[in-house]
Each structure stands twice: as structure tokens, then as C-alpha cells.
PDB file of C-alpha atoms in Angstrom:
ATOM      1  CA  UNK A   1     119.529  97.332  81.217  1.00 41.00           C
ATOM      2  CA  UNK A   2     117.850  96.243  84.408  1.00 46.00           C
ATOM      3  CA  UNK A   3     119.879  94.966  87.257  1.00 49.00           C
ATOM      4  CA  UNK A   4     120.437  91.085  86.563  1.00 57.00           C
ATOM      5  CA  UNK A   5     120.437  90.391  90.395  1.00 62.00           C
ATOM      6  CA  UNK A   6     117.060  92.676  91.629  1.00 85.00           C
ATOM      7  CA  UNK A   7     113.573  92.240  90.254  1.00 92.00           C
ATOM      8  CA  UNK A   8     112.791  95.557  88.278  1.00 92.00           C
ATOM      9  CA  UNK A   9     109.577  97.029  86.969  1.00 93.00           C
ATOM     10  CA  UNK A  10     110.068  98.287  82.942  1.00 95.00           C
ATOM     11  CA  UNK A  11     108.887 101.318  82.303  1.00 90.00           C
ATOM     12  CA  UNK A  12     111.090 103.108  79.129  1.00 95.00           C
ATOM     13  CA  UNK A  13     110.695 106.403  78.495  1.00 93.00           C
ATOM     14  CA  UNK A  14     110.451 106.334  75.276  1.00 96.00           C
ATOM     15  CA  UNK A  15     106.556 105.005  75.247  1.00 96.00           C
ATOM     16  CA  UNK A  16     103.645 106.411  76.702  1.00 96.00           C
ATOM     17  CA  UNK A  17     103.473 106.527  81.064  1.00 93.00           C
ATOM     18  CA  UNK A  18     100.498 103.719  82.646  1.00 92.00           C
ATOM     19  CA  UNK A  19      97.625 104.968  83.575  1.00 88.00           C
ATOM     20  CA  UNK A  20      97.686 104.178  86.825  1.00 87.00           C
ATOM     21  CA  UNK A  21      98.976 101.912  89.697  1.00 85.00           C
ATOM     22  CA  UNK A  22     101.180  99.851  87.501  1.00 91.00           C
ATOM     23  CA  UNK A  23     104.760  99.040  85.268  1.00 94.00           C
ATOM     24  CA  UNK A  24     104.966  98.279  81.665  1.00 95.00           C
ATOM     25  CA  UNK A  25     106.557  94.538  82.061  1.00 96.00           C
ATOM     26  CA  UNK A  26     108.756  93.719  85.293  1.00 95.00           C
ATOM     27  CA  UNK A  27     111.953  91.998  85.175  1.00 95.00           C
ATOM     28  CA  UNK A  28     113.029  88.860  86.972  1.00 95.00           C
ATOM     29  CA  UNK A  29     116.230  87.128  87.018  1.00 93.00           C
ATOM     30  CA  UNK A  30     116.815  83.920  86.980  1.00 94.00           C
ATOM     31  CA  UNK A  31     116.621  82.007  90.339  1.00 94.00           C
ATOM     32  CA  UNK A  32     114.029  83.804  91.277  1.00 95.00           C
ATOM     33  CA  UNK A  33     110.594  81.848  92.842  1.00 96.00           C
ATOM     34  CA  UNK A  34     108.242  81.754  91.754  1.00 97.00           C
ATOM     35  CA  UNK A  35     104.149  81.360  92.790  1.00 98.00           C
ATOM     36  CA  UNK A  36     100.699  81.244  90.947  1.00 98.00           C
ATOM     37  CA  UNK A  37      97.205  82.268  91.922  1.00 98.00           C
ATOM     38  CA  UNK A  38      94.444  80.741  89.921  1.00 98.00           C
ATOM     39  CA  UNK A  39      92.063  83.068  89.127  1.00 98.00           C
ATOM     40  CA  UNK A  40      90.179  84.671  92.008  1.00 98.00           C
ATOM     41  CA  UNK A  41      86.591  84.974  92.182  1.00 98.00           C
ATOM     42  CA  UNK A  42      84.846  87.698  94.968  1.00 98.00           C
ATOM     43  CA  UNK A  43      83.586  85.877  97.196  1.00 98.00           C
ATOM     44  CA  UNK A  44      83.865  85.393 100.689  1.00 98.00           C
ATOM     45  CA  UNK A  45      84.550  82.048 102.752  1.00 97.00           C
ATOM     46  CA  UNK A  46      80.384  82.115 103.908  1.00 98.00           C
ATOM     47  CA  UNK A  47      79.509  82.538 100.254  1.00 97.00           C
ATOM     48  CA  UNK A  48      78.692  85.825 101.026  1.00 98.00           C
ATOM     49  CA  UNK A  49      79.114  87.210  97.231  1.00 98.00           C
ATOM     50  CA  UNK A  50      78.795  91.218  97.526  1.00 98.00           C
ATOM     51  CA  UNK A  51      77.219  93.363  94.495  1.00 98.00           C
ATOM     52  CA  UNK A  52      80.333  96.368  93.950  1.00 98.00           C
ATOM     53  CA  UNK A  53      82.524  95.846  91.576  1.00 98.00           C
ATOM     54  CA  UNK A  54      84.753  97.286  94.181  1.00 98.00           C
ATOM     55  CA  UNK A  55      83.864  94.952  97.697  1.00 98.00           C
ATOM     56  CA  UNK A  56      84.531  92.147  94.960  1.00 98.00           C
ATOM     57  CA  UNK A  57      87.828  92.819  93.633  1.00 98.00           C
ATOM     58  CA  UNK A  58      88.514  93.405  97.957  1.00 98.00           C
ATOM     59  CA  UNK A  59      87.310  90.377  98.028  1.00 98.00           C
ATOM     60  CA  UNK A  60      90.001  89.140  95.016  1.00 98.00           C
ATOM     61  CA  UNK A  61      92.370  90.378  96.778  1.00 98.00           C
ATOM     62  CA  UNK A  62      92.480  89.335 100.448  1.00 98.00           C
ATOM     63  CA  UNK A  63      92.183  86.134  99.433  1.00 98.00           C
ATOM     64  CA  UNK A  64      95.808  86.078  96.969  1.00 98.00           C
ATOM     65  CA  UNK A  65      97.083  87.702 100.164  1.00 98.00           C
ATOM     66  CA  UNK A  66      96.032  84.318 101.904  1.00 98.00           C
ATOM     67  CA  UNK A  67      97.848  82.650  98.953  1.00 98.00           C
ATOM     68  CA  UNK A  68     101.152  84.779  98.385  1.00 98.00           C
ATOM     69  CA  UNK A  69     101.325  84.390 102.436  1.00 98.00           C
ATOM     70  CA  UNK A  70     100.702  80.263 102.539  1.00 98.00           C
ATOM     71  CA  UNK A  71     103.819  80.780 100.544  1.00 97.00           C
ATOM     72  CA  UNK A  72     105.411  83.373 102.948  1.00 96.00           C
ATOM     73  CA  UNK A  73     105.295  85.604  99.955  1.00 97.00           C
ATOM     74  CA  UNK A  74     103.611  88.923  99.941  1.00 97.00           C
ATOM     75  CA  UNK A  75     101.765  91.444  98.101  1.00 97.00           C
ATOM     76  CA  UNK A  76     105.724  93.855  97.206  1.00 96.00           C
ATOM     77  CA  UNK A  77     106.411  90.332  95.919  1.00 97.00           C
ATOM     78  CA  UNK A  78     103.161  90.538  93.123  1.00 98.00           C
ATOM     79  CA  UNK A  79     105.271  90.459  89.764  1.00 97.00           C
ATOM     80  CA  UNK A  80     101.489  90.736  87.715  1.00 98.00           C
ATOM     81  CA  UNK A  81      98.040  90.749  87.962  1.00 98.00           C
ATOM     82  CA  UNK A  82      96.046  89.741  85.449  1.00 98.00           C
ATOM     83  CA  UNK A  83      92.224  90.647  86.093  1.00 98.00           C
ATOM     84  CA  UNK A  84      88.955  90.998  84.396  1.00 98.00           C
ATOM     85  CA  UNK A  85      85.009  92.617  84.587  1.00 98.00           C
ATOM     86  CA  UNK A  86      82.763  91.862  83.428  1.00 98.00           C
ATOM     87  CA  UNK A  87      81.569  95.522  82.338  1.00 98.00           C
ATOM     88  CA  UNK A  88      83.289  98.974  81.676  1.00 98.00           C
ATOM     89  CA  UNK A  89      81.313 100.108  84.451  1.00 98.00           C
ATOM     90  CA  UNK A  90      83.078  97.661  86.949  1.00 98.00           C
ATOM     91  CA  UNK A  91      86.665  99.594  85.998  1.00 97.00           C
ATOM     92  CA  UNK A  92      86.794 101.840  88.910  1.00 97.00           C
ATOM     93  CA  UNK A  93      85.573  99.645  91.287  1.00 98.00           C
ATOM     94  CA  UNK A  94      88.529  97.884  89.989  1.00 98.00           C
ATOM     95  CA  UNK A  95      91.042  99.888  89.850  1.00 96.00           C
ATOM     96  CA  UNK A  96      90.057 101.377  92.944  1.00 97.00           C
ATOM     97  CA  UNK A  97      90.807  97.747  94.944  1.00 98.00           C
ATOM     98  CA  UNK A  98      93.780  97.324  93.593  1.00 97.00           C
ATOM     99  CA  UNK A  99      95.073 100.965  93.905  1.00 96.00           C
ATOM    100  CA  UNK A 100      95.408 100.284  97.577  1.00 97.00           C
ATOM    101  CA  UNK A 101      96.491  97.189  97.431  1.00 97.00           C
ATOM    102  CA  UNK A 102      99.763  98.188  95.529  1.00 97.00           C
ATOM    103  CA  UNK A 103      99.990 101.628  97.619  1.00 96.00           C
ATOM    104  CA  UNK A 104     103.132 101.474  99.036  1.00 95.00           C
ATOM    105  CA  UNK A 105     105.288  99.373  97.212  1.00 95.00           C
ATOM    106  CA  UNK A 106     109.103  99.969  96.192  1.00 94.00           C
ATOM    107  CA  UNK A 107     107.668  98.286  92.698  1.00 94.00           C
ATOM    108  CA  UNK A 108     104.902  97.802  90.990  1.00 95.00           C
ATOM    109  CA  UNK A 109     103.495  94.949  89.082  1.00 97.00           C
ATOM    110  CA  UNK A 110     102.827  94.785  85.968  1.00 97.00           C
ATOM    111  CA  UNK A 111      99.658  94.639  85.112  1.00 96.00           C
ATOM    112  CA  UNK A 112      96.133  94.116  82.270  1.00 97.00           C
ATOM    113  CA  UNK A 113      92.417  94.350  82.922  1.00 97.00           C
ATOM    114  CA  UNK A 114      90.135  92.631  80.321  1.00 98.00           C
ATOM    115  CA  UNK A 115      86.664  93.178  79.820  1.00 98.00           C
ATOM    116  CA  UNK A 116      85.446  89.463  79.937  1.00 98.00           C
ATOM    117  CA  UNK A 117      81.134  88.311  78.689  1.00 98.00           C
ATOM    118  CA  UNK A 118      80.780  86.644  82.016  1.00 97.00           C
ATOM    119  CA  UNK A 119      82.051  84.157  85.146  1.00 97.00           C
ATOM    120  CA  UNK A 120      80.514  80.282  86.794  1.00 94.00           C
ATOM    121  CA  UNK A 121      78.058  82.532  87.432  1.00 96.00           C
ATOM    122  CA  UNK A 122      76.314  85.899  86.944  1.00 97.00           C
ATOM    123  CA  UNK A 123      76.591  87.318  90.409  1.00 98.00           C
ATOM    124  CA  UNK A 124      80.579  87.305  89.689  1.00 98.00           C
ATOM    125  CA  UNK A 125      81.610  91.119  88.702  1.00 98.00           C
ATOM    126  CA  UNK A 126      85.602  90.468  88.905  1.00 98.00           C
ATOM    127  CA  UNK A 127      88.263  87.545  88.747  1.00 98.00           C
ATOM    128  CA  UNK A 128      91.714  88.907  89.287  1.00 98.00           C
ATOM    129  CA  UNK A 129      95.165  86.883  89.626  1.00 98.00           C
ATOM    130  CA  UNK A 130      98.604  87.649  90.899  1.00 98.00           C
ATOM    131  CA  UNK A 131     102.167  86.018  90.204  1.00 98.00           C
ATOM    132  CA  UNK A 132     104.688  87.096  92.922  1.00 98.00           C
ATOM    133  CA  UNK A 133     108.823  86.258  92.590  1.00 97.00           C
ATOM    134  CA  UNK A 134     111.614  86.693  95.185  1.00 94.00           C
ATOM    135  CA  UNK A 135     115.036  85.515  95.351  1.00 88.00           C
ATOM    136  CA  UNK A 136     114.983  82.151  97.436  1.00 85.00           C
ATOM    137  CA  UNK A 137     115.344  83.133 101.091  1.00 73.00           C
ATOM    138  CA  UNK A 138     118.548  81.733 103.091  1.00 67.00           C
ATOM    139  CA  UNK A 139     118.220  79.745 105.901  1.00 68.00           C
ATOM    140  CA  UNK A 140     118.728  82.900 108.275  1.00 67.00           C
ATOM    141  CA  UNK A 141     115.738  84.322 106.432  1.00 61.00           C
ATOM    142  CA  UNK A 142     117.439  87.146 104.939  1.00 58.00           C
TER     143      UNK A 142
END
């Protein structure tokens, strides 16, 4: 059972542990504020697209950081990551970027990685979307 006043990672002892840096689920109690990002592609502000999946994933997570920051959220507020790669060969690069993005988080988010046929342009190899939640901040910022 989880604390009804805190967001918590769900990793039941009765099932296989996660393969990497994620939780099997996340419990978000009532009253939380939410941010849902659109899928972010590995494209820089100047429209350049690096050829490597890992570099594209880094750009995806940088864009997600900017979106979360715009709402006053932090990456530690992430409760779910959905990611898509166009080839099994891109999984390692994506996962390395995701693990760096999640490093140091006290509560890891739930995460799904799916191999898809492609995106709107053939040079895109990775797309990432994040759902974040937290309790509203009091007027004094706590």
C-alpha cells in the first residue's frame, strides 16, 4: 500500500524487477497538478537533426526539461516516460540518454519503450513524451 499523500513508485516484490532505470508504475494521489508533454523529436532549435539515436534522445529530453521548467516543474516530477524508436538498434542509445536523465531521481518514473515503423521524416529515430505530476505548491513555494 502506498502513502495517500505522496507520489510513489510501484515496484511489487512479487514480479520481476524492472530491466533498467524505471518503476513498474507510479501512484499519483488525488489533488496533484499535471503536465503532459507532446512527443518530442530529436531536432535542435536550428532544425539540425543529429544522425545518432542517443544524440536525438538527448535533444528530446532537453526539450522536455524546457517544457517542464515552463510549468514550474522539474524532471523529478516525471511519473511516466513513453518513448518510441524506429529500430531495435536505437534502443541502447535511447536508454543511455534516459538513464542519464533519470540519474539521481529519488522516485523513478514508469517507462515504456516501443519500436515503431517510423516518424514524419525518415531522419527521426527517437520520440519521447513525459507525464509529470506533483502536489500544488503553497503560496510560499513549499
